[in-house]
Amino acid sequence: MKIYTKTGDKGQTSLIGGTRVPKYHVRIESYGTVDELNSYIGLIRCQAIDAHHQQILKEIQDRLFTIGSSLASDPERSKMKIPDLLESDITLLEREMDQMNEVLPELKHFILPGGNTVVSYCHLARCVCRRAERLAVQLAADSFVDSNITIYLNRLSDYLFVLARKLNADAKTEENIWIPRI
């Protein structure tokens, strides 16, 4: 199978279901941003973090492929069976955050991104996740988007923030807190 098809050379691409749309369409931006997020998650997984976090991040990458597939489908024309995003996928993120928060110091200040490389990657992924969520919400204003997608992306950005704090604590790196000038 060839990777290149030449069908997108004039700025159009096909959704699952056959509908052709411009490459700047919000649906393309949505799943493209989810793909970008998935790449950042892969970058975090490649770092020296414990096996449990690596396993959860692998699960997240799988869910992001599910989300990308859903966003890449024309909800009115696609007949392809796409995997479902489940409430249990959201619950997994919440449970992981709760477990990490049990051992983290109480959050009393805003945290500036940084601390070490893997923590910085988590913050970059969090920002991309927030963008993916905004785009999915924008798409949902005009077209069907499974509500679990926006909920999952919202929870995932929170998870990435808590993971950044946890990895920072594991590395015994002081959190970079924001103290506003008054």
mmCIF file of C-alpha atoms in Angstrom:
data_model
loop_
_atom_site.group_PDB
_atom_site.id
_atom_site.type_symbol
_atom_site.label_atom_id
_atom_site.label_comp_id
_atom_site.label_asym_id
_atom_site.label_seq_id
_atom_site.Cartn_x
_atom_site.Cartn_y
_atom_site.Cartn_z
ATOM 1 C CA MET A 1 0.000 0.000 0.000
ATOM 2 C CA LYS A 2 1.310 3.431 -0.915
ATOM 3 C CA ILE A 3 1.273 6.098 1.749
ATOM 4 C CA TYR A 4 0.821 8.891 -0.756
ATOM 5 C CA THR A 5 -2.403 9.066 -2.784
ATOM 6 C CA LYS A 6 -2.083 12.534 -4.354
ATOM 7 C CA THR A 7 -5.812 13.075 -3.666
ATOM 8 C CA GLY A 8 -5.018 15.884 -1.211
ATOM 9 C CA ASP A 9 -2.700 17.845 -3.440
ATOM 10 C CA LYS A 10 -5.307 20.568 -4.050
ATOM 11 C CA GLY A 11 -6.141 21.201 -0.404
ATOM 12 C CA GLN A 12 -9.025 18.766 0.006
ATOM 13 C CA THR A 13 -9.193 15.551 2.025
ATOM 14 C CA SER A 14 -11.744 12.809 2.616
ATOM 15 C CA LEU A 15 -13.531 12.041 5.851
ATOM 16 C CA ILE A 16 -14.493 8.502 6.785
ATOM 17 C CA GLY A 17 -17.686 8.171 4.777
ATOM 18 C CA GLY A 18 -16.245 9.773 1.636
ATOM 19 C CA THR A 19 -17.157 13.420 2.157
ATOM 20 C CA ARG A 20 -14.485 15.758 0.769
ATOM 21 C CA VAL A 21 -13.672 18.837 2.840
ATOM 22 C CA PRO A 22 -10.956 21.496 2.771
ATOM 23 C CA LYS A 23 -7.933 20.674 4.893
ATOM 24 C CA TYR A 24 -8.611 23.760 7.022
ATOM 25 C CA HIS A 25 -12.095 22.451 8.010
ATOM 26 C CA VAL A 26 -12.680 22.447 11.781
ATOM 27 C CA ARG A 27 -13.181 18.654 11.676
ATOM 28 C CA ILE A 28 -9.683 18.235 10.182
ATOM 29 C CA GLU A 29 -8.241 20.701 12.713
ATOM 30 C CA SER A 30 -9.957 18.731 15.494
ATOM 31 C CA TYR A 31 -8.574 15.309 14.673
ATOM 32 C CA GLY A 32 -5.239 16.764 13.567
ATOM 33 C CA THR A 33 -4.851 18.373 16.975
ATOM 34 C CA VAL A 34 -5.767 15.088 18.664
ATOM 35 C CA ASP A 35 -3.029 13.449 16.571
ATOM 36 C CA GLU A 36 -0.567 16.145 17.693
ATOM 37 C CA LEU A 37 -1.605 15.497 21.294
ATOM 38 C CA ASN A 38 -1.079 11.765 20.818
ATOM 39 C CA SER A 39 2.464 12.461 19.620
ATOM 40 C CA TYR A 40 3.204 14.483 22.757
ATOM 41 C CA ILE A 41 1.798 11.676 24.902
ATOM 42 C CA GLY A 42 4.175 9.317 23.066
ATOM 43 C CA LEU A 43 7.039 11.669 23.849
ATOM 44 C CA ILE A 44 6.152 11.616 27.554
ATOM 45 C CA ARG A 45 5.948 7.796 27.487
ATOM 46 C CA CYS A 46 9.491 7.638 26.093
ATOM 47 C CA GLN A 47 10.895 9.417 29.151
ATOM 48 C CA ALA A 48 12.265 7.773 32.292
ATOM 49 C CA ILE A 49 8.947 7.466 34.157
ATOM 50 C CA ASP A 50 7.556 4.517 36.061
ATOM 51 C CA ALA A 51 5.863 1.600 34.313
ATOM 52 C CA HIS A 52 2.422 2.421 35.714
ATOM 53 C CA HIS A 53 2.406 5.909 34.185
ATOM 54 C CA GLN A 54 3.718 4.472 30.907
ATOM 55 C CA GLN A 55 0.879 1.928 30.849
ATOM 56 C CA ILE A 56 -1.772 4.597 31.543
ATOM 57 C CA LEU A 57 -0.286 6.836 28.839
ATOM 58 C CA LYS A 58 -0.434 3.911 26.379
ATOM 59 C CA GLU A 59 -4.119 3.497 27.246
ATOM 60 C CA ILE A 60 -4.619 7.230 26.673
ATOM 61 C CA GLN A 61 -2.928 6.983 23.276
ATOM 62 C CA ASP A 62 -5.345 4.222 22.336
ATOM 63 C CA ARG A 63 -8.307 6.348 23.434
ATOM 64 C CA LEU A 64 -6.954 9.283 21.419
ATOM 65 C CA PHE A 65 -6.984 7.075 18.314
ATOM 66 C CA THR A 66 -10.623 6.277 19.109
ATOM 67 C CA ILE A 67 -11.366 9.997 19.411
ATOM 68 C CA GLY A 68 -9.482 10.756 16.202
ATOM 69 C CA SER A 69 -11.456 8.100 14.334
ATOM 70 C CA SER A 70 -14.726 9.534 15.558
ATOM 71 C CA LEU A 71 -13.742 13.081 14.641
ATOM 72 C CA ALA A 72 -12.515 11.935 11.198
ATOM 73 C CA SER A 73 -15.919 10.428 10.380
ATOM 74 C CA ASP A 74 -18.747 12.182 8.622
ATOM 75 C CA PRO A 75 -21.548 11.562 11.138
ATOM 76 C CA GLU A 76 -24.166 11.651 8.375
ATOM 77 C CA ARG A 77 -22.468 9.425 5.762
ATOM 78 C CA SER A 78 -20.035 7.064 7.457
ATOM 79 C CA LYS A 79 -21.183 3.481 7.839
ATOM 80 C CA MET A 80 -17.856 2.308 9.298
ATOM 81 C CA LYS A 81 -18.017 0.971 12.852
ATOM 82 C CA ILE A 82 -15.850 3.225 15.024
ATOM 83 C CA PRO A 83 -14.870 2.151 18.565
ATOM 84 C CA ASP A 84 -16.802 3.881 21.313
ATOM 85 C CA LEU A 85 -15.330 6.135 23.940
ATOM 86 C CA LEU A 86 -16.806 4.948 27.225
ATOM 87 C CA GLU A 87 -17.588 6.594 30.538
ATOM 88 C CA SER A 88 -15.120 4.117 32.067
ATOM 89 C CA ASP A 89 -12.376 5.791 30.001
ATOM 90 C CA ILE A 90 -13.205 9.083 31.724
ATOM 91 C CA THR A 91 -13.425 7.375 35.110
ATOM 92 C CA LEU A 92 -9.926 5.929 34.628
ATOM 93 C CA LEU A 93 -8.493 9.440 34.316
ATOM 94 C CA GLU A 94 -10.393 10.618 37.386
ATOM 95 C CA ARG A 95 -9.226 7.633 39.432
ATOM 96 C CA GLU A 96 -5.607 8.175 38.375
ATOM 97 C CA MET A 97 -5.803 11.857 39.322
ATOM 98 C CA ASP A 98 -7.311 11.017 42.698
ATOM 99 C CA GLN A 99 -4.509 8.539 43.415
ATOM 100 C CA MET A 100 -1.791 11.000 42.438
ATOM 101 C CA ASN A 101 -3.401 13.829 44.423
ATOM 102 C CA GLU A 102 -3.370 11.682 47.578
ATOM 103 C CA VAL A 103 0.432 11.968 47.711
ATOM 104 C CA LEU A 104 0.856 15.501 46.338
ATOM 105 C CA PRO A 105 1.001 18.618 48.476
ATOM 106 C CA GLU A 106 -2.157 20.721 48.507
ATOM 107 C CA LEU A 107 -2.319 23.086 45.554
ATOM 108 C CA LYS A 108 -2.203 26.632 46.951
ATOM 109 C CA HIS A 109 -0.769 28.547 43.981
ATOM 110 C CA PHE A 110 -0.878 28.508 40.223
ATOM 111 C CA ILE A 111 1.986 26.458 38.822
ATOM 112 C CA LEU A 112 4.225 27.825 36.089
ATOM 113 C CA PRO A 113 5.100 25.213 33.446
ATOM 114 C CA GLY A 114 8.516 23.616 33.838
ATOM 115 C CA GLY A 115 10.557 21.872 36.472
ATOM 116 C CA ASN A 116 12.321 19.333 34.310
ATOM 117 C CA THR A 117 12.033 18.022 30.753
ATOM 118 C CA VAL A 118 9.299 15.407 31.249
ATOM 119 C CA VAL A 119 7.230 17.836 33.330
ATOM 120 C CA SER A 120 7.579 20.416 30.558
ATOM 121 C CA TYR A 121 6.385 17.833 28.018
ATOM 122 C CA CYS A 122 3.330 17.201 30.206
ATOM 123 C CA HIS A 123 2.536 20.922 30.202
ATOM 124 C CA LEU A 124 2.951 21.118 26.416
ATOM 125 C CA ALA A 125 0.608 18.138 26.026
ATOM 126 C CA ARG A 126 -1.875 19.790 28.402
ATOM 127 C CA CYS A 127 -1.932 22.925 26.241
ATOM 128 C CA VAL A 128 -2.439 20.917 23.048
ATOM 129 C CA CYS A 129 -5.180 18.957 24.813
ATOM 130 C CA ARG A 130 -6.980 22.179 25.731
ATOM 131 C CA ARG A 131 -6.776 23.268 22.084
ATOM 132 C CA ALA A 132 -8.165 19.897 20.961
ATOM 133 C CA GLU A 133 -11.024 20.332 23.423
ATOM 134 C CA ARG A 134 -11.799 23.852 22.150
ATOM 135 C CA LEU A 135 -11.844 22.598 18.564
ATOM 136 C CA ALA A 136 -14.090 19.644 19.439
ATOM 137 C CA VAL A 137 -16.505 22.016 21.184
ATOM 138 C CA GLN A 138 -16.453 24.307 18.140
ATOM 139 C CA LEU A 139 -17.149 21.333 15.855
ATOM 140 C CA ALA A 140 -19.982 20.176 18.127
ATOM 141 C CA ALA A 141 -21.709 23.527 17.618
ATOM 142 C CA ASP A 142 -22.336 22.597 13.955
ATOM 143 C CA SER A 143 -22.092 18.812 13.766
ATOM 144 C CA PHE A 144 -22.524 15.741 15.931
ATOM 145 C CA VAL A 145 -19.646 15.052 18.321
ATOM 146 C CA ASP A 146 -20.011 12.385 20.995
ATOM 147 C CA SER A 147 -20.232 14.289 24.294
ATOM 148 C CA ASN A 148 -17.790 11.813 25.861
ATOM 149 C CA ILE A 149 -15.104 13.223 23.560
ATOM 150 C CA THR A 150 -15.233 16.731 24.989
ATOM 151 C CA ILE A 151 -15.560 15.379 28.529
ATOM 152 C CA TYR A 152 -12.566 13.058 28.002
ATOM 153 C CA LEU A 153 -10.417 15.845 26.569
ATOM 154 C CA ASN A 154 -11.358 18.101 29.474
ATOM 155 C CA ARG A 155 -10.431 15.406 31.988
ATOM 156 C CA LEU A 156 -7.252 14.519 30.093
ATOM 157 C CA SER A 157 -5.919 18.072 30.324
ATOM 158 C CA ASP A 158 -6.523 17.926 34.078
ATOM 159 C CA TYR A 159 -4.802 14.523 34.222
ATOM 160 C CA LEU A 160 -1.765 15.920 32.386
ATOM 161 C CA PHE A 161 -1.539 18.792 34.883
ATOM 162 C CA VAL A 162 -1.675 16.396 37.845
ATOM 163 C CA LEU A 163 0.801 14.050 36.132
ATOM 164 C CA ALA A 164 3.182 16.995 35.689
ATOM 165 C CA ARG A 165 2.939 17.740 39.405
ATOM 166 C CA LYS A 166 3.436 14.062 40.302
ATOM 167 C CA LEU A 167 6.461 13.611 38.043
ATOM 168 C CA ASN A 168 7.898 16.833 39.435
ATOM 169 C CA ALA A 169 7.436 15.516 42.987
ATOM 170 C CA ASP A 170 8.909 12.114 42.043
ATOM 171 C CA ALA A 171 12.006 13.916 40.740
ATOM 172 C CA LYS A 172 12.128 15.976 43.947
ATOM 173 C CA THR A 173 12.047 19.136 41.871
ATOM 174 C CA GLU A 174 10.494 22.178 43.526
ATOM 175 C CA GLU A 175 7.303 23.386 41.868
ATOM 176 C CA ASN A 176 7.644 26.676 40.062
ATOM 177 C CA ILE A 177 4.794 28.623 41.641
ATOM 178 C CA TRP A 178 3.347 31.871 40.360
ATOM 179 C CA ILE A 179 3.400 34.691 42.872
ATOM 180 C CA PRO A 180 1.645 37.661 41.265
ATOM 181 C CA ARG A 181 3.134 41.101 41.775
ATOM 182 C CA ILE A 182 0.670 43.297 43.565
#
